[in-house]
């Protein structure tokens, strides 16, 4: 998990190999977008490069959460995007939850693969054979996105398992979602 430190190309990110239940504020790493440690004595998450790639590409994002949650990971191994199924989920996550290509955990290629998907202005992505990454204006929104993604992935999995066709949102609603997400990102980009 990470948050952008506004006004600088820095972020606060969770350390590598420390249980979340045991993390204290002093364990949080402050690093710049190239991965250099600014403050903190522990090694930052191996996926810090992926977080930095998001902050570089998306001015609207101030918090990033990466997980290996169960139903999100089902679609990671199916290498299958999750389409817009509910309007309120689509407004929060984006028109579609796309799949970023597989690359080794912690590699620059993985960060580049995620960065390459960010232009659709969504707040949620699946990472092939790995997990998911969600974005938000703040940490509360990013955490909510992780929960929403898990819920919609669970529902989509159950719906697909019936073997019946899954109904998507109408085109007109998807268009509204696309417009609103683009507006949000553009508005954040023009802020000084
Ligand atoms: Zn991971």
Coordinates of N, CA and C and ligand atoms in Angstrom, one line a residue:
X1 N 0.9 -1.2 0.0 CA 0.0 0.0 0.0 C 0.9 1.2 0.0
X2 N 0.4 2.3 -0.6 CA 1.2 3.5 -0.6 C 0.3 4.7 -0.8
X3 N 0.8 5.9 -0.3 CA 0.2 7.2 -0.6 C 1.2 8.1 -1.1
X4 N 0.7 9.0 -2.0 CA 1.5 10.0 -2.6 C 1.8 11.1 -1.6
X5 N 3.0 11.6 -1.5 CA 3.3 12.8 -0.7 C 3.2 14.0 -1.6
X6 N 2.1 14.7 -1.4 CA 1.8 15.8 -2.4 C 2.9 16.9 -2.4
X7 N 3.1 17.4 -3.6 CA 4.1 18.5 -3.8 C 5.5 18.0 -4.1
X8 N 5.7 16.7 -3.9 CA 7.1 16.1 -4.2 C 6.9 14.8 -4.9
X9 N 7.9 14.4 -5.6 CA 7.8 13.1 -6.2 C 8.2 12.0 -5.2
X10 N 7.5 12.0 -4.1 CA 7.8 11.0 -3.0 C 6.5 10.2 -2.7
X11 N 6.7 9.1 -2.1 CA 5.5 8.3 -1.6 C 5.9 7.6 -0.3
X12 N 4.8 7.4 0.5 CA 5.0 6.6 1.7 C 4.5 5.2 1.3
X13 N 5.3 4.2 1.5 CA 5.0 2.8 1.1 C 5.3 1.8 2.2
X14 N 4.5 0.8 2.2 CA 4.7 -0.3 3.3 C 6.0 -1.0 3.0
X15 N 6.7 -1.5 4.1 CA 7.9 -2.2 3.9 C 7.7 -3.6 3.4
X16 N 8.8 -4.2 2.9 CA 8.8 -5.5 2.4 C 8.9 -6.5 3.6
X17 N 8.2 -7.6 3.6 CA 8.4 -8.7 4.5 C 8.1 -8.3 6.0
X18 N 7.2 -7.4 6.2 CA 6.7 -7.2 7.6 C 5.2 -7.4 7.6
X19 N 4.8 -8.2 8.6 CA 3.3 -8.5 8.7 C 2.5 -7.2 8.9
X20 N 1.4 -7.0 8.2 CA 0.6 -5.8 8.4 C 0.2 -5.6 9.8
X21 N -0.1 -6.7 10.5 CA -0.5 -6.7 11.9 C 0.6 -6.2 12.8
X22 N 1.8 -6.2 12.3 CA 2.9 -5.8 13.2 C 3.6 -4.5 12.8
X23 N 3.1 -3.9 11.7 CA 3.7 -2.6 11.2 C 3.4 -1.5 12.1
X24 N 4.4 -0.6 12.4 CA 4.2 0.6 13.1 C 4.5 1.8 12.2
X25 N 4.1 3.0 12.5 CA 4.3 4.1 11.7 C 5.8 4.3 11.3
X26 N 6.7 4.0 12.2 CA 8.1 4.1 12.0 C 8.6 3.2 10.9
X27 N 7.9 2.1 10.6 CA 8.3 1.1 9.6 C 8.0 1.5 8.2
X28 N 7.1 2.6 8.1 CA 6.7 3.0 6.7 C 7.9 3.7 6.0
X29 N 8.1 3.3 4.8 CA 9.3 3.8 4.0 C 8.8 5.1 3.2
X30 N 9.6 6.1 3.2 CA 9.4 7.3 2.3 C 10.5 7.1 1.2
X31 N 10.0 7.0 0.0 CA 11.0 6.9 -1.1 C 10.6 7.8 -2.2
X32 N 11.5 8.1 -3.1 CA 11.2 8.9 -4.3 C 10.8 7.9 -5.4
X33 N 10.3 8.5 -6.5 CA 9.7 7.7 -7.6 C 10.8 6.8 -8.3
X34 N 12.1 7.0 -8.0 CA 13.1 6.1 -8.6 C 13.3 5.0 -7.7
X35 N 12.7 5.0 -6.5 CA 12.9 3.9 -5.5 C 14.0 4.2 -4.5
X36 N 14.6 5.4 -4.5 CA 15.6 5.7 -3.5 C 15.0 6.1 -2.2
X37 N 15.5 5.5 -1.1 CA 14.9 5.7 0.2 C 15.3 7.1 0.7
X38 N 14.2 7.9 1.1 CA 14.4 9.2 1.7 C 14.4 9.1 3.2
X39 N 13.5 8.3 3.7 CA 13.4 8.1 5.1 C 12.9 6.7 5.5
X40 N 13.4 6.2 6.6 CA 13.0 4.8 7.0 C 14.2 3.9 6.9
X41 N 14.1 2.9 7.8 CA 15.3 1.9 7.9 C 15.0 0.6 7.2
X42 N 13.7 0.3 6.9 CA 13.4 -1.0 6.3 C 13.4 -0.9 4.7
X43 N 13.5 -2.0 4.1 CA 13.4 -2.1 2.6 C 11.9 -1.9 2.2
X44 N 11.7 -1.0 1.2 CA 10.3 -0.8 0.8 C 9.8 -2.0 0.0
X45 N 8.5 -2.1 -0.1 CA 7.8 -3.2 -0.9 C 8.5 -3.4 -2.2
X46 N 8.7 -4.6 -2.6 CA 9.3 -4.9 -3.9 C 8.5 -4.4 -5.1
X47 N 7.2 -4.1 -4.8 CA 6.4 -3.5 -5.9 C 6.3 -2.0 -5.9
X48 N 7.3 -1.4 -5.1 CA 7.3 0.1 -5.1 C 7.4 0.7 -6.5
X49 N 8.1 0.1 -7.4 CA 8.2 0.6 -8.7 C 6.9 0.7 -9.5
X50 N 6.0 -0.3 -9.2 CA 4.7 -0.3 -9.8 C 3.8 0.8 -9.2
X51 N 4.0 1.1 -7.9 CA 3.3 2.2 -7.3 C 3.7 3.5 -7.9
X52 N 5.1 3.7 -8.0 CA 5.6 4.9 -8.6 C 5.1 5.1 -10.0
X53 N 5.1 4.1 -10.8 CA 4.6 4.2 -12.2 C 3.2 4.8 -12.2
X54 N 2.4 4.4 -11.3 CA 1.0 4.9 -11.2 C 1.0 6.4 -10.9
X55 N 1.8 6.8 -9.9 CA 1.8 8.2 -9.5 C 2.3 9.1 -10.7
X56 N 3.3 8.5 -11.4 CA 3.8 9.3 -12.5 C 2.8 9.5 -13.6
X57 N 2.0 8.5 -13.9 CA 1.1 8.5 -15.0 C -0.3 9.1 -14.7
X58 N -0.6 9.1 -13.4 CA -2.0 9.5 -13.1 C -2.1 10.5 -12.0
X59 N -2.2 11.8 -12.4 CA -2.2 12.9 -11.4 C -3.4 12.8 -10.5
X60 N -4.4 12.1 -10.9 CA -5.7 12.0 -10.0 C -5.5 11.0 -8.9
X61 N -4.4 10.2 -8.9 CA -4.2 9.1 -7.9 C -3.3 9.6 -6.8
X62 N -3.8 9.4 -5.6 CA -2.9 9.7 -4.4 C -2.7 8.5 -3.5
X63 N -3.4 7.4 -3.8 CA -3.2 6.2 -3.0 C -3.3 4.9 -3.9
X64 N -2.5 3.9 -3.6 CA -2.4 2.7 -4.4 C -2.4 1.5 -3.4
X65 N -3.3 0.5 -3.8 CA -3.3 -0.7 -3.0 C -3.1 -1.9 -4.0
X66 N -2.2 -2.7 -3.7 CA -1.9 -3.9 -4.5 C -2.2 -5.2 -3.6
X67 N -3.0 -6.1 -4.0 CA -3.3 -7.3 -3.2 C -3.3 -8.5 -4.1
X68 N -3.3 -9.7 -3.4 CA -3.5 -11.0 -4.1 C -4.8 -11.6 -3.7
X69 N -5.9 -10.7 -3.6 CA -7.2 -11.1 -3.1 C -7.8 -12.2 -4.0
X70 N -8.6 -13.1 -3.3 CA -9.0 -14.3 -3.9 C -9.7 -14.2 -5.3
X71 N -10.9 -13.5 -5.4 CA -11.7 -13.5 -6.6 C -11.0 -12.7 -7.7
X72 N -10.3 -11.6 -7.2 CA -9.6 -10.8 -8.2 C -8.5 -11.7 -8.9
X73 N -7.9 -12.6 -8.1 CA -6.8 -13.5 -8.6 C -7.4 -14.6 -9.5
X74 N -8.7 -14.9 -9.3 CA -9.3 -15.9 -10.2 C -9.2 -15.3 -11.7
X75 N -9.5 -14.0 -11.8 CA -9.5 -13.4 -13.1 C -8.1 -13.2 -13.6
X76 N -7.2 -13.1 -12.6 CA -5.7 -12.9 -13.0 C -5.2 -14.2 -13.6
X77 N -5.7 -15.4 -13.2 CA -5.2 -16.6 -13.8 C -6.0 -17.0 -15.0
X78 N -7.3 -16.4 -15.1 CA -8.0 -16.6 -16.3 C -7.6 -15.7 -17.4
X79 N -6.8 -14.6 -17.0 CA -6.3 -13.6 -17.9 C -7.5 -12.9 -18.6
X80 N -8.5 -12.6 -17.8 CA -9.8 -12.2 -18.3 C -10.3 -10.9 -17.6
X81 N -10.6 -9.8 -18.4 CA -11.0 -8.6 -17.8 C -12.4 -8.7 -17.2
X82 N -12.8 -7.8 -16.3 CA -14.1 -7.8 -15.8 C -14.9 -6.6 -16.4
X83 N -16.0 -6.8 -17.1 CA -16.6 -5.7 -17.7 C -17.5 -5.0 -16.8
X84 N -18.1 -3.9 -17.2 CA -19.0 -3.1 -16.4 C -20.3 -3.8 -16.2
X85 N -20.5 -4.2 -14.9 CA -21.7 -5.0 -14.6 C -22.7 -4.2 -13.7
X86 N -22.3 -3.2 -12.9 CA -23.2 -2.4 -12.1 C -22.8 -1.0 -12.3
X87 N -23.7 -0.1 -12.3 CA -23.3 1.3 -12.6 C -22.5 1.9 -11.5
X88 N -22.9 1.7 -10.2 CA -22.1 2.3 -9.1 C -20.7 1.8 -9.0
X89 N -20.5 0.5 -9.4 CA -19.2 -0.1 -9.4 C -18.4 0.5 -10.5
X90 N -19.0 0.7 -11.7 CA -18.3 1.2 -12.9 C -17.9 2.7 -12.6
X91 N -18.8 3.5 -11.9 CA -18.4 4.8 -11.6 C -17.2 4.9 -10.7
X92 N -17.1 3.9 -9.8 CA -15.9 3.9 -8.8 C -14.7 3.3 -9.5
X93 N -14.8 2.2 -10.2 CA -13.7 1.4 -10.7 C -13.3 1.8 -12.2
X94 N -14.3 2.2 -12.9 CA -14.0 2.4 -14.4 C -14.9 1.5 -15.2
X95 N -14.8 1.8 -16.5 CA -15.7 1.1 -17.4 C -15.4 -0.4 -17.5
X96 N -14.2 -0.7 -17.3 CA -13.8 -2.2 -17.4 C -12.5 -2.4 -16.6
X97 N -12.4 -3.5 -15.9 CA -11.2 -3.8 -15.1 C -10.3 -4.6 -16.1
X98 N -9.3 -4.0 -16.7 CA -8.5 -4.6 -17.7 C -7.3 -5.4 -17.0
X99 N -6.7 -6.3 -17.8 CA -5.6 -7.2 -17.3 C -4.3 -6.6 -17.8
X100 N -3.4 -6.3 -16.9 CA -2.0 -5.9 -17.2 C -1.2 -7.2 -17.4
X101 N -0.3 -7.2 -18.4 CA 0.4 -8.5 -18.7 C 1.3 -9.0 -17.6
X102 N 1.5 -10.3 -17.6 CA 2.4 -10.9 -16.6 C 3.8 -10.4 -16.8
X103 N 4.5 -10.2 -15.7 CA 6.0 -10.1 -15.6 C 6.4 -10.5 -14.2
X104 N 7.6 -10.8 -14.0 CA 8.1 -11.3 -12.7 C 7.8 -10.2 -11.6
X105 N 7.4 -10.7 -10.5 CA 7.1 -9.9 -9.3 C 8.3 -8.9 -9.0
X106 N 8.0 -7.7 -8.9 CA 9.0 -6.7 -8.5 C 9.8 -6.2 -9.7
X107 N 9.5 -6.7 -10.9 CA 10.4 -6.3 -12.0 C 10.0 -5.0 -12.6
X108 N 10.9 -4.2 -13.3 CA 10.5 -3.0 -14.0 C 9.5 -3.3 -15.1
X109 N 9.6 -4.5 -15.7 CA 8.6 -4.9 -16.7 C 7.2 -5.0 -16.2
X110 N 7.1 -5.4 -15.0 CA 5.7 -5.5 -14.3 C 5.2 -4.1 -14.2
X111 N 6.0 -3.2 -13.7 CA 5.6 -1.8 -13.5 C 5.2 -1.2 -14.8
X112 N 6.0 -1.5 -15.9 CA 5.7 -0.9 -17.2 C 4.4 -1.5 -17.8
X113 N 4.2 -2.8 -17.5 CA 2.9 -3.4 -18.0 C 1.7 -2.8 -17.4
X114 N 1.8 -2.4 -16.1 CA 0.7 -1.8 -15.4 C 0.5 -0.3 -15.9
X115 N 1.7 0.3 -16.1 CA 1.7 1.7 -16.5 C 1.0 1.8 -17.9
X116 N 1.2 0.8 -18.7 CA 0.7 0.8 -20.1 C -0.8 0.7 -20.1
X117 N -1.4 0.3 -19.0 CA -2.9 0.1 -19.0 C -3.6 1.4 -18.4
X118 N -2.9 2.3 -17.8 CA -3.5 3.4 -17.0 C -4.3 4.4 -17.8
X119 N -4.1 4.5 -19.1 CA -4.7 5.5 -19.9 C -6.2 5.3 -20.1
X120 N -6.7 4.2 -19.6 CA -8.2 4.1 -19.7 C -8.9 4.7 -18.5
X121 N -8.0 5.4 -17.6 CA -8.5 6.2 -16.5 C -9.3 5.3 -15.4
X122 N -9.1 4.0 -15.4 CA -9.9 3.2 -14.4 C -9.1 3.3 -13.1
X123 N -9.8 2.8 -12.1 CA -9.2 2.8 -10.7 C -8.9 1.3 -10.3
X124 N -9.1 0.4 -11.2 CA -8.8 -1.0 -10.8 C -8.3 -1.8 -12.0
X125 N -7.3 -2.6 -11.8 CA -6.7 -3.5 -12.8 C -6.4 -4.8 -12.2
X126 N -6.4 -5.8 -13.1 CA -6.0 -7.2 -12.7 C -4.6 -7.3 -13.3
X127 N -3.8 -8.0 -12.6 CA -2.4 -8.3 -13.1 C -2.3 -9.8 -13.3
X128 N -2.1 -10.1 -14.6 CA -2.1 -11.5 -15.1 C -1.2 -12.4 -14.2
X129 N -1.8 -13.5 -13.7 CA -1.1 -14.5 -12.9 C -0.4 -13.9 -11.7
X130 N -1.0 -12.8 -11.1 CA -0.4 -12.2 -10.0 C -1.4 -11.7 -8.9
X131 N -2.3 -10.8 -9.3 CA -3.2 -10.2 -8.4 C -3.9 -9.0 -8.9
X132 N -4.1 -8.0 -8.1 CA -4.8 -6.8 -8.6 C -4.1 -5.6 -8.0
X133 N -4.4 -4.4 -8.7 CA -4.0 -3.1 -8.2 C -5.1 -2.2 -8.3
X134 N -5.4 -1.4 -7.2 CA -6.5 -0.4 -7.3 C -5.9 0.9 -6.8
X135 N -6.6 2.0 -7.3 CA -6.1 3.4 -7.2 C -7.2 4.2 -6.6
X136 N -6.8 5.3 -5.9 CA -7.9 6.2 -5.4 C -7.3 7.6 -5.2
X137 N -8.3 8.5 -5.0 CA -7.9 9.9 -4.7 C -7.3 10.0 -3.3
X138 N -7.7 9.0 -2.4 CA -7.1 8.9 -1.1 C -7.1 7.4 -0.7
X139 N -6.6 7.1 0.5 CA -6.5 5.7 0.9 C -7.8 5.1 1.1
X140 N -8.8 5.9 1.7 CA -10.1 5.3 1.9 C -10.7 4.9 0.6
X141 N -10.6 5.7 -0.4 CA -11.2 5.4 -1.7 C -10.4 4.2 -2.4
X142 N -9.1 4.1 -2.2 CA -8.4 2.9 -2.7 C -8.8 1.6 -2.0
X143 N -9.0 1.7 -0.7 CA -9.4 0.5 0.0 C -10.8 0.1 -0.4
X144 N -11.7 1.1 -0.6 CA -13.0 0.8 -1.0 C -13.0 0.2 -2.4
X145 N -12.1 0.6 -3.3 CA -12.0 0.1 -4.6 C -11.6 -1.4 -4.5
X146 N -10.7 -1.7 -3.6 CA -10.2 -3.1 -3.4 C -11.4 -4.0 -3.0
X147 N -12.2 -3.5 -2.1 CA -13.4 -4.2 -1.6 C -14.4 -4.4 -2.8
X148 N -14.7 -3.3 -3.5 CA -15.6 -3.3 -4.6 C -15.2 -4.3 -5.7
X149 N -13.9 -4.3 -6.0 CA -13.4 -5.2 -7.0 C -13.6 -6.6 -6.6
X150 N -13.3 -6.9 -5.3 CA -13.4 -8.3 -4.9 C -14.9 -8.7 -5.0
X151 N -15.8 -7.8 -4.6 CA -17.2 -8.1 -4.7 C -17.7 -8.4 -6.1
X152 N -17.3 -7.5 -7.0 CA -17.7 -7.7 -8.4 C -17.1 -8.9 -9.0
X153 N -15.8 -9.2 -8.7 CA -15.1 -10.4 -9.2 C -15.8 -11.6 -8.7
X154 N -16.3 -11.6 -7.5 CA -17.0 -12.8 -6.9 C -18.3 -13.0 -7.6
X155 N -19.0 -11.9 -7.8 CA -20.3 -12.0 -8.5 C -20.1 -12.4 -10.0
X156 N -19.1 -11.9 -10.7 CA -18.9 -12.3 -12.1 C -18.5 -13.7 -12.1
X157 N -17.7 -14.2 -11.2 CA -17.3 -15.6 -11.2 C -18.5 -16.5 -11.0
X158 N -19.4 -16.1 -10.0 CA -20.6 -16.9 -9.8 C -21.5 -16.9 -11.0
X159 N -21.7 -15.7 -11.6 CA -22.5 -15.6 -12.8 C -22.0 -16.4 -13.9
X160 N -20.7 -16.4 -14.2 CA -20.1 -17.2 -15.3 C -20.3 -18.7 -15.0
X161 N -20.2 -19.0 -13.7 CA -20.3 -20.5 -13.4 C -21.6 -21.1 -13.7
X162 N -22.7 -20.2 -13.9 CA -24.0 -20.8 -14.3 C -24.0 -21.2 -15.7
X163 N -23.0 -20.7 -16.5 CA -23.0 -21.1 -17.9 C -24.0 -20.2 -18.8
X164 N -24.8 -19.4 -18.1 CA -25.7 -18.5 -18.8 C -25.0 -17.2 -19.3
X165 N -25.6 -16.5 -20.3 CA -25.0 -15.3 -20.7 C -25.1 -14.2 -19.6
X166 N -24.0 -13.4 -19.4 CA -24.0 -12.4 -18.4 C -24.3 -11.1 -19.1
X167 N -25.3 -10.4 -18.5 CA -25.7 -9.1 -19.1 C -24.8 -8.0 -18.7
X168 N -24.4 -7.2 -19.6 CA -23.5 -6.0 -19.3 C -24.4 -4.7 -19.2
X169 N -23.8 -3.7 -18.7 CA -24.5 -2.4 -18.7 C -24.7 -1.9 -20.1
X170 N -25.7 -1.2 -20.4 CA -25.9 -0.6 -21.7 C -24.8 0.3 -22.1
X171 N -24.6 0.4 -23.5 CA -23.5 1.3 -24.0 C -23.7 2.7 -23.5
X172 N -24.9 3.2 -23.4 CA -25.1 4.6 -23.0 C -24.5 4.9 -21.6
X173 N -24.7 3.9 -20.7 CA -24.2 4.1 -19.4 C -22.7 4.0 -19.4
X174 N -22.1 3.1 -20.2 CA -20.7 2.9 -20.2 C -20.0 4.2 -20.8
X175 N -20.7 4.8 -21.7 CA -20.2 6.1 -22.2 C -20.1 7.2 -21.2
X176 N -21.2 7.2 -20.3 CA -21.2 8.2 -19.2 C -20.0 8.0 -18.3
X177 N -19.8 6.7 -18.0 CA -18.7 6.3 -17.1 C -17.4 6.8 -17.6
X178 N -17.2 6.5 -18.9 CA -16.0 6.8 -19.6 C -15.7 8.3 -19.5
X179 N -16.8 9.1 -19.8 CA -16.7 10.6 -19.7 C -16.3 11.1 -18.4
X180 N -17.0 10.5 -17.3 CA -16.8 11.0 -16.0 C -15.4 10.7 -15.5
X181 N -14.9 9.5 -15.8 CA -13.5 9.1 -15.4 C -12.5 10.0 -16.1
X182 N -12.7 10.3 -17.4 CA -11.7 11.1 -18.1 C -11.7 12.5 -17.5
X183 N -12.9 13.0 -17.1 CA -13.0 14.4 -16.6 C -12.3 14.4 -15.2
X184 N -12.5 13.4 -14.4 CA -11.8 13.4 -13.1 C -10.3 13.4 -13.3
X185 N -9.7 12.7 -14.2 CA -8.3 12.6 -14.4 C -7.8 13.9 -15.0
X186 N -8.5 14.5 -15.9 CA -8.1 15.7 -16.6 C -8.1 16.8 -15.6
X187 N -9.1 16.9 -14.7 CA -9.3 17.9 -13.7 C -8.1 17.9 -12.7
X188 N -7.7 16.7 -12.3 CA -6.6 16.5 -11.4 C -5.3 16.9 -12.1
X189 N -5.1 16.7 -13.4 CA -3.9 17.0 -14.1 C -3.7 18.5 -14.3
X190 N -4.8 19.3 -14.2 CA -4.6 20.7 -14.5 C -4.4 21.5 -13.2
X191 N -4.6 20.8 -12.0 CA -4.3 21.4 -10.7 C -2.8 21.8 -10.6
X192 N -2.6 22.9 -9.9 CA -1.2 23.3 -9.7 C -0.8 22.9 -8.3
Ligands
LIG1 ZN1 2.1 -8.9 -5.5

